[in-house]
XYZ file of C-alpha atoms in Angstrom:
79
model
C -80.001 -19.003 75.589
C -78.196 -16.551 77.898
C -74.454 -16.569 77.742
C -72.316 -17.781 80.627
C -71.099 -14.219 81.035
C -74.648 -12.952 81.555
C -75.245 -15.680 84.135
C -72.078 -14.700 85.997
C -73.088 -11.030 85.968
C -76.553 -11.946 87.222
C -75.097 -14.070 90.046
C -72.730 -11.239 90.998
C -75.670 -8.823 91.150
C -77.607 -11.271 93.339
C -74.604 -11.674 95.629
C -74.256 -7.889 95.905
C -77.931 -7.550 96.833
C -77.596 -10.282 99.445
C -74.486 -8.642 100.906
C -76.261 -5.274 101.000
C -79.262 -6.865 102.727
C -76.997 -8.524 105.282
C -75.241 -5.210 105.974
C -78.580 -3.432 106.454
C -79.848 -6.161 108.773
C -76.631 -6.033 110.800
C -76.954 -2.239 111.094
C -80.553 -2.649 112.280
C -79.457 -5.277 114.794
C -76.807 -2.930 116.168
C -79.402 -0.149 116.520
C -81.674 -2.550 118.403
C -78.853 -3.563 120.728
C -78.022 0.100 121.395
C -81.677 0.886 122.087
C -81.946 -2.110 124.424
C -78.852 -1.034 126.329
C -80.175 2.518 126.618
C -83.527 1.227 127.832
C -81.886 -1.099 130.353
C -79.774 1.746 131.739
C -82.811 3.909 132.487
C -85.216 3.389 135.325
C -88.605 2.132 134.176
C -90.681 4.572 136.189
C -93.556 5.385 133.849
C -95.851 3.811 131.257
C -93.878 5.261 128.340
C -90.934 3.018 129.175
C -93.253 0.027 129.310
C -94.600 0.866 125.847
C -91.056 1.322 124.560
C -90.045 -2.057 125.969
C -93.012 -3.722 124.248
C -92.176 -2.030 120.942
C -88.545 -3.062 121.300
C -89.518 -6.677 121.939
C -91.789 -6.640 118.872
C -89.008 -5.176 116.722
C -86.572 -7.754 118.039
C -88.974 -10.565 117.082
C -89.458 -9.043 113.615
C -85.700 -8.829 113.053
C -85.264 -12.438 114.190
C -88.016 -13.543 111.786
C -86.406 -11.615 108.930
C -82.996 -13.119 109.708
C -84.556 -16.580 109.566
C -86.170 -15.764 106.219
C -82.897 -14.385 104.873
C -81.055 -17.499 106.015
C -83.642 -19.677 104.252
C -83.338 -17.591 101.071
C -79.552 -17.826 101.102
C -79.831 -21.585 101.608
C -82.110 -21.862 98.564
C -79.752 -19.723 96.476
C -76.803 -21.900 97.475
C -78.643 -25.114 96.559
């Protein structure tokens, strides 16, 4: 049977990984916001901008999905 100390160390490692994941997701979100602001400030005068806007929207959806998954995972860990 694992000791209480091992369990505490394991929980601390899990918490560190969760915090690191949250920091990485927040950094990605900030990059997306910056890219969206840059895109919005430019004139959409050619097809490349349209493609970029579509890619940005897809990335934004993927980040939102991953945030939902992370929230669910954190909820399960807290239970």
